[in-house]
Amino acid sequence: MNVLIVYAHPEPRSLNGSLKSFICDHLNSLGHHVMVSDLYAMRWKASLDQNDFPHLRADERFDPSSASQYAFLNDSQPADIKSEQDKLHQADLVIWQFPMWWFSMPAIMKGWFERVYAYGLGYGVGEHNQQHWGDRYGEGSFAGKRAMIVTTMGGWESHYSERGINGALSDLLFPIEHGMLFYAGFSVLPAVAFYRVGRFDAAQFEHCCQLLTERLNHIEQIEPIDFRQQNGGDYVLPALTLHPRLSAAEKGLKIHRKG
Amino acid sequence: MNVLIVYAHPEPRSLNGSLKSFICDHLNSLGHHVMVSDLYAMRWKASLDQNDFPHLRADERFDPSSASQYAFLNDSQPADIKSEQDKLHQADLVIWQFPMWWFSMPAIMKGWFERVYAYGLGYGVGEHNQQHWGDRYGEGSFAGKRAMIVTTMGGWESHYSERGINGALSDLLFPIEHGMLFYAGFSVLPAVAFYRVGRFDAAQFEHCCQLLTERLNHIEQIEPIDFRQQNGGDYVLPALTLHPRLSAAEKGLKIHRKG
């Protein structure tokens, strides 16, 4: 299998750096082919701006979506963006690994999505009308590929539980797992999360590696999160609200899973 | 009142640019003092990295939290970070204005939080033990100040409703409004959101300005979102789970509001 790891931590000697190395080594030992996008090491340009679109005239009004659509269609994208898109096309599985900073991914990785997910690739895919709102949420460019988040947190697992003060981890990750990954067609495997990582010792690191080993050994069999497809009848178009017969008594973001 | 607007859009002639100008002008006309951090115009450095911490030795292992703590305590932070912190201290109200990109703020603004919210200012504030988990979630450096998000979306309002496919807007904003703003002590006013902004005409822009006028005219009277304080008895420490007597039958992120 071809695996792409998109990784964001500024310090190679961090826990995240060690976990990334472990994941690479273990996937290699299983016979997979591993590509790594180490965003800090690559000095990845984080901000989407006019400089990403050399076709724009100096005084032209910049609309990010239409500029992205033009550049993607006319093959005028910058080399760093094209290279990441190529890796995505080659990958069967993509792992995004990052420390949770302010309950989301680091800015450098957010900017990876903004720049790499071009109009026509990450969004703006498929017929778009009031009966079919584009190929998204379960359909799209990356249908057939698997995706997984690996993340670390300083807080305790209970702080991220269903009644934990930070919000349930699955709800915090919803904008990413549902809004970025499932949106573009990926089958999203449950995230691997490590808690209380501020004072990690060798035994705890060993335990993380065991968990990752188990996950990676069975990565092709793990069931994806059962998010509901947009175009399969579960949502009423064009309002795109969940059909009244589904999860009628439930509340919260979990209504978007088949459960 | 002193108002800080933290604003992220790369094109001054965009809808967001026009709305930002309107907000500034209207606040000025009401006699408020307005500061603007126009992150794209400032070429704001989006990625938190070693370069933010000149005190680090070349070969020193970089731990973002402890480096941030040292720099904040020893007044060795870069000028761009200090300047934003000064504005925060002066502000009575802070407005974060941005287009929703991938169900969150643009990377450049995420990096504003990562860099400006230093350890000792945005987090790591107050006594931290198993009976009092720091001054956060309703307490903290910015207690007494108001905060508000103004955001624009291409999608329809129904797509962001309680049963909308994108997830309810309040749930998508939870990591920001609860995890970044309320966390650091701000009283968070309900967000102002504009939908279907892809094809805006003059009448629609006028309508936005009317909504903003109403909001800004009463900005000092608007009731903040009723998020639950961490240290007021609603959460069981140190697990930091919501007390069993509260919202016992409810699900989802709304349990963290008094409702």
Coordinates of C-alpha atoms in Angstrom, one line a residue, chain B:
Chain B
M1 CA -14.8 51.4 24.1
N2 CA -11.6 50.1 22.7
V3 CA -12.3 47.6 19.9
L4 CA -9.7 45.4 18.3
I5 CA -10.6 43.8 14.9
V6 CA -8.5 40.8 14.0
Y7 CA -9.2 40.3 10.3
A8 CA -8.1 37.7 7.7
H9 CA -8.9 38.0 4.0
P10 CA -6.3 38.3 1.3
E11 CA -8.3 40.6 -0.9
P12 CA -9.3 44.1 0.3
R13 CA -12.0 44.4 -2.4
S14 CA -13.7 41.2 -1.2
L15 CA -17.0 41.1 0.7
N16 CA -15.0 40.5 3.9
G17 CA -13.0 43.6 3.1
S18 CA -16.1 45.7 2.6
L19 CA -17.7 44.3 5.8
K20 CA -14.5 45.1 7.8
S21 CA -14.5 48.7 6.5
F22 CA -18.2 49.0 7.4
I23 CA -17.6 47.7 10.9
C24 CA -14.7 50.1 11.5
D25 CA -16.6 53.1 10.2
H26 CA -19.7 52.3 12.2
L27 CA -17.8 51.7 15.4
N28 CA -16.0 55.0 14.9
S29 CA -19.3 56.8 14.3
L30 CA -20.5 55.5 17.6
G31 CA -17.5 57.1 19.3
H32 CA -15.5 53.9 19.9
H33 CA -11.7 53.6 19.3
V34 CA -10.9 51.0 16.7
M35 CA -7.7 49.1 16.2
V36 CA -7.3 46.7 13.2
S37 CA -5.0 43.8 12.8
D38 CA -5.3 43.1 9.1
L39 CA -3.3 39.8 9.1
Y40 CA -2.8 39.5 5.3
A41 CA -1.9 43.2 4.9
M42 CA 0.6 42.8 7.9
R43 CA 2.1 39.7 6.2
W44 CA 1.5 38.0 9.6
K45 CA 3.9 35.1 10.2
A46 CA 1.4 32.1 10.4
S47 CA 3.6 29.3 11.7
L48 CA 4.8 29.1 15.3
D49 CA 8.4 27.8 15.2
Q50 CA 11.8 28.2 16.6
N51 CA 12.3 31.6 15.1
D52 CA 9.8 33.0 17.5
F53 CA 12.1 32.3 20.4
P54 CA 15.5 33.9 19.9
H55 CA 16.6 32.8 23.4
L56 CA 16.8 29.2 22.3
R57 CA 20.4 27.9 21.6
A58 CA 20.9 26.6 18.1
D59 CA 20.9 23.0 19.1
E60 CA 18.3 23.3 21.9
R61 CA 15.4 20.9 21.9
F62 CA 12.3 23.1 21.1
D63 CA 9.3 22.6 23.3
P64 CA 6.7 25.2 22.2
S65 CA 5.0 25.6 25.7
S66 CA 8.2 26.0 27.7
A67 CA 9.8 28.3 25.2
S68 CA 6.7 30.4 25.1
Q69 CA 6.6 30.6 28.9
Y70 CA 10.2 31.7 29.1
A71 CA 9.8 34.3 26.3
F72 CA 6.7 35.7 27.9
L73 CA 8.2 35.9 31.4
N74 CA 11.5 37.3 30.2
D75 CA 10.1 39.8 27.7
S76 CA 12.0 38.2 24.8
Q77 CA 9.1 37.8 22.5
P78 CA 9.3 39.1 18.9
A79 CA 7.8 42.6 18.3
D80 CA 4.9 41.4 16.1
I81 CA 3.7 39.1 18.9
K82 CA 4.1 41.7 21.6
S83 CA 2.3 44.3 19.6
E84 CA -0.8 42.0 19.3
Q85 CA -0.7 41.3 23.0
D86 CA -0.6 45.0 23.7
K87 CA -3.7 45.5 21.5
L88 CA -5.5 42.7 23.4
H89 CA -4.7 44.3 26.7
Q90 CA -6.1 47.7 25.5
A91 CA -9.3 46.2 23.9
D92 CA -12.6 46.0 25.7
L93 CA -14.1 44.1 22.7
V94 CA -12.2 41.9 20.2
I95 CA -13.9 40.9 16.9
W96 CA -12.4 38.1 14.8
Q97 CA -13.6 38.4 11.2
F98 CA -12.8 35.8 8.6
P99 CA -14.3 33.7 5.8
M100 CA -15.0 30.1 6.9
W101 CA -12.4 28.0 5.0
W102 CA -12.8 24.3 5.6
F103 CA -15.1 24.9 8.5
S104 CA -12.7 27.0 10.5
M105 CA -10.7 30.2 10.4
P106 CA -7.9 30.7 7.8
A107 CA -4.5 29.3 8.7
I108 CA -3.1 32.8 9.1
M109 CA -5.5 33.5 11.9
K110 CA -5.0 30.1 13.5
G111 CA -1.3 31.0 13.6
W112 CA -2.2 34.3 15.2
F113 CA -3.7 32.4 18.2
E114 CA -0.8 30.0 18.3
R115 CA 1.8 32.8 18.5
V116 CA -0.1 35.6 20.4
Y117 CA -1.7 33.3 23.0
A118 CA 1.6 32.8 24.9
Y119 CA 2.0 30.5 27.9
G120 CA 1.2 32.8 30.8
L121 CA -1.3 34.8 28.8
G122 CA -3.6 32.6 26.7
Y123 CA -2.9 29.5 28.7
G124 CA -0.9 28.4 31.7
V125 CA -2.6 31.1 33.8
G126 CA -3.4 30.8 37.5
E127 CA -2.9 28.1 40.1
H128 CA -2.9 24.7 38.5
N129 CA -3.6 21.7 40.7
Q130 CA -6.1 18.9 41.0
Q131 CA -8.6 21.3 42.8
H132 CA -8.2 24.3 40.5
W133 CA -7.2 23.5 36.9
G134 CA -5.8 26.9 36.1
D135 CA -7.8 30.1 35.4
R136 CA -9.5 29.1 32.2
Y137 CA -12.9 28.6 30.7
G138 CA -14.5 31.8 32.1
E139 CA -11.5 33.0 34.0
G140 CA -8.1 34.0 32.6
S141 CA -6.2 37.0 31.2
F142 CA -9.0 38.4 29.2
A143 CA -11.8 38.1 31.8
G144 CA -14.0 41.2 31.6
K145 CA -13.5 41.6 27.9
R146 CA -16.0 40.7 25.2
A147 CA -15.3 38.7 22.0
M148 CA -17.3 38.1 18.9
I149 CA -16.8 36.3 15.6
V150 CA -18.0 37.7 12.3
T151 CA -17.8 35.1 9.5
T152 CA -19.0 34.5 5.9
M153 CA -19.9 31.2 4.2
G154 CA -20.7 30.1 0.7
G155 CA -23.2 27.5 1.9
W156 CA -26.8 28.0 2.8
E157 CA -28.0 28.7 6.4
S158 CA -29.9 25.4 6.4
H159 CA -26.6 23.5 5.7
Y160 CA -25.3 24.9 9.0
S161 CA -28.5 24.4 11.0
E162 CA -29.0 21.9 13.8
R163 CA -29.6 19.0 11.3
G164 CA -27.6 20.5 8.4
I165 CA -25.0 18.4 6.7
N166 CA -22.1 20.7 7.6
G167 CA -22.8 20.5 11.3
A168 CA -24.5 23.2 13.3
L169 CA -22.6 26.4 13.1
S170 CA -22.4 26.6 16.9
D171 CA -20.8 23.2 17.0
L172 CA -18.3 24.0 14.3
L173 CA -17.4 27.2 16.1
F174 CA -17.1 25.5 19.5
P175 CA -13.4 24.8 19.3
I176 CA -12.9 28.6 18.7
E177 CA -15.6 30.2 20.8
H178 CA -15.3 27.9 23.7
G179 CA -11.7 26.5 23.3
M180 CA -9.9 29.7 22.4
L181 CA -12.1 32.7 23.5
F182 CA -14.0 31.5 26.6
Y183 CA -10.9 29.5 27.5
A184 CA -8.9 32.6 27.9
G185 CA -11.6 34.5 29.8
F186 CA -13.5 36.3 27.2
S187 CA -17.3 36.7 27.4
V188 CA -18.3 35.4 23.9
L189 CA -21.1 37.1 22.1
P190 CA -23.1 35.0 19.6
A191 CA -21.4 35.0 16.2
V192 CA -22.6 37.1 13.3
A193 CA -22.7 34.8 10.2
F194 CA -23.5 35.6 6.6
Y195 CA -24.5 32.7 4.2
R196 CA -24.5 32.2 0.5
V197 CA -22.0 35.0 0.0
G198 CA -20.8 33.7 -3.4
R199 CA -23.2 35.8 -5.4
F200 CA -23.9 38.9 -3.3
D201 CA -25.6 41.9 -4.8
A202 CA -25.9 45.4 -3.4
A203 CA -29.2 44.7 -1.6
Q204 CA -27.7 41.7 0.2
F205 CA -24.7 43.7 1.3
E206 CA -27.0 46.5 2.5
H207 CA -28.9 43.8 4.6
C208 CA -25.6 42.6 6.1
C209 CA -24.8 46.2 7.1
Q210 CA -28.2 46.6 8.7
L211 CA -27.6 43.4 10.8
L212 CA -24.2 44.6 11.8
T213 CA -25.5 48.0 12.7
E214 CA -28.1 46.6 15.0
R215 CA -25.5 44.3 16.6
L216 CA -22.9 47.0 17.0
N217 CA -25.3 49.6 18.3
H218 CA -26.1 47.3 21.3
I219 CA -22.8 45.6 21.6
E220 CA -22.5 46.5 25.3
Q221 CA -25.9 45.0 26.1
I222 CA -25.9 41.7 24.2
E223 CA -25.9 38.7 26.4
P224 CA -22.8 36.4 26.0
I225 CA -23.1 32.7 25.2
D226 CA -23.8 31.0 28.6
F227 CA -20.8 28.6 28.6
R228 CA -20.3 27.0 32.0
Q229 CA -17.4 28.2 34.1
Q230 CA -14.8 25.5 34.8
N231 CA -14.2 26.4 38.5
G232 CA -17.7 27.2 39.6
G233 CA -18.8 23.7 40.6
D234 CA -20.3 22.6 37.3
Y235 CA -17.3 20.3 36.6
V236 CA -15.9 17.5 38.7
L237 CA -12.1 17.9 39.2
P238 CA -9.6 16.6 38.2
A239 CA -11.6 14.6 35.6
L240 CA -13.2 17.8 34.4
T241 CA -16.4 16.1 33.4
L242 CA -19.7 17.8 33.7
H243 CA -21.3 17.2 37.1
P244 CA -23.8 14.3 36.8
R245 CA -26.7 16.5 38.1
L246 CA -26.3 18.8 35.0
S247 CA -27.7 18.2 31.5
A248 CA -28.0 14.5 32.5
A249 CA -30.2 13.6 29.5
E250 CA -28.5 15.8 27.0
K251 CA -25.9 15.0 24.3
G252 CA -23.5 17.0 22.3
L253 CA -21.5 20.2 22.8
K254 CA -24.5 22.1 24.1
I255 CA -24.1 20.4 27.5
H256 CA -21.4 23.0 28.1
R257 CA -23.9 25.8 28.1
K258 CA -26.2 26.6 31.0
G259 CA -29.2 26.6 28.6

